């Protein structure tokens, strides 16, 4: 992925493939003594990712094979640009979203990303270049860092409907799921406009202990008649994504507060 | 239905059960020489309904048993008030909608009904009284006449998610289908607010000859990226409801025009 993105001219963190301790030590020395190492497979929701400050800290993973080492990016926040592309080449992009990660797992998404300014255009251009360059069919989420100096770097790609786009179910004219079907059927893509000034999605992580998410619906729905609740039908388990809630509103702070309040009904 | 509605004090057209020609002739004489006769069973989409101006015109149906005779109401337009009620008694109502019938079949729905004024409140009160009085669980559509003198009369009841409420899928915070599930599960009801100033639904009646509705999606979706297309997976057949389209917008005339234009792609 890093090779292909580099060839496309898309901004990415400095990186190297490291096959042993000395290669990782050199990378660390060249990047301020810290790096993110990633296993080539099995990485999601913070799994297969580790921040290291010495080569010894990656010794167990290096024993299994080469790793990807990346600079530890100094970022202000994380963003996600969702686009869809059909085989005939049309690309549609939703508004840039801000994603809030906790312990490597997406906790909240705010769309549009507040105060994005020119980054909204840059992110759309990057995601479109990636979708075109990789000949993507369907929905693609490009996860980005907004760096301390106000630039963008591509963090990860997700070539599918993605957690960062769940807000579109309730908050956009065309949801990422409808759009994915349009795209893979090579049908014209739908309008990606938001239908509310702000949408905030909060993941339900873990879920209520000894219960399922719908068991808490009577209280949650009564308190929040205008919030949309989505249960994935999963058993509760610490850290597991068992559902999400989406609030829509007129400004980010109050909408976020309402979404968070609704999600607390499913705390363990 | 007429007996129960009368007992609830809800305004209904004059009516009588007529068992023979002389009873129907008397009803006709007392109501300006015209009446609507309805069979007790099998009535929908204009079936089992006939306007008669002499008792002889209902002779075939009278041979099978008694009929409902109703005054032929002089109405300006037809309206539909959609509500949902859960067993614990809560009732939620969507905005009053205008329904346009062609040959006894619903062709278009405009929500909210333009220029409804005080009728919106009256319709909500009527539908709530019906839902409470009949102990309804789930979604109820109350079809109404707006009479020539500006009053309301209940035409028909539909105790289920209904064609007049399909606009809520794309146009309301809570769709009639989500609300029906909430209601039958006795969960708190969701917000029924519209998410756009106007929604217009146009039924696809008949469908494209020798084809199915999705066969026309490439052209229809390209022309109308912001319209929502719903196919019921049915074969085309003259007069059959095979799907619908919903446009949302800022005013009734332009939104209606867009919805109608989108629906023409599925003409025979």
Coordinates of C-alpha atoms in Angstrom, one line a residue, chain A residues 170 173-175 178 182 187-191 195-196 214 217-229 248, chain B residues 170 173-175 178 182 187-191 195-196 214 217-229 248:
Chain A
X170 CA -29.0 8.8 8.7
X173 CA -28.9 11.8 0.9
X174 CA -27.2 8.6 -0.2
X175 CA -25.8 6.2 2.4
X178 CA -26.7 2.3 -1.1
X182 CA -24.8 1.5 -7.1
X187 CA -25.0 2.4 -11.8
X188 CA -24.9 6.2 -11.6
X189 CA -23.8 7.3 -8.1
X190 CA -26.2 9.1 -5.8
X191 CA -26.1 12.5 -4.2
X195 CA -29.2 16.3 5.0
X196 CA -28.4 18.0 8.3
X214 CA -31.6 -3.7 22.4
X217 CA -33.7 0.4 24.1
X218 CA -36.7 1.2 26.3
X219 CA -34.7 3.8 28.3
X220 CA -32.4 5.0 25.5
X221 CA -35.2 5.5 22.9
X222 CA -37.4 7.3 25.4
X223 CA -34.6 9.7 26.3
X224 CA -33.5 10.3 22.7
X225 CA -36.4 10.1 20.2
X226 CA -34.4 11.9 17.5
X227 CA -31.3 9.8 17.7
X228 CA -30.9 6.7 15.5
X229 CA -29.8 3.5 17.2
X248 CA -28.0 14.9 13.7
Chain B
X170 CA -36.4 9.3 2.8
X173 CA -36.4 11.3 11.0
X174 CA -38.3 8.1 11.7
X175 CA -39.8 6.1 8.8
X178 CA -39.0 1.8 11.9
X182 CA -41.0 0.4 17.7
X187 CA -40.7 0.7 22.5
X188 CA -40.7 4.5 22.7
X189 CA -41.7 6.1 19.4
X190 CA -39.3 8.0 17.3
X191 CA -39.2 11.6 16.2
X195 CA -35.9 16.3 7.4
X196 CA -36.6 18.4 4.3
X214 CA -34.4 -1.6 -12.2
X217 CA -32.1 2.6 -13.4
X218 CA -29.0 3.5 -15.5
X219 CA -30.9 6.4 -17.2
X220 CA -33.1 7.3 -14.2
X221 CA -30.4 7.5 -11.6
X222 CA -28.1 9.4 -13.9
X223 CA -30.8 12.1 -14.5
X224 CA -31.8 12.3 -10.8
X225 CA -28.9 11.6 -8.4
X226 CA -30.8 13.2 -5.5
X227 CA -34.1 11.2 -6.0
X228 CA -34.6 7.9 -4.1
X229 CA -35.8 5.0 -6.1
X248 CA -37.1 16.0 -1.4

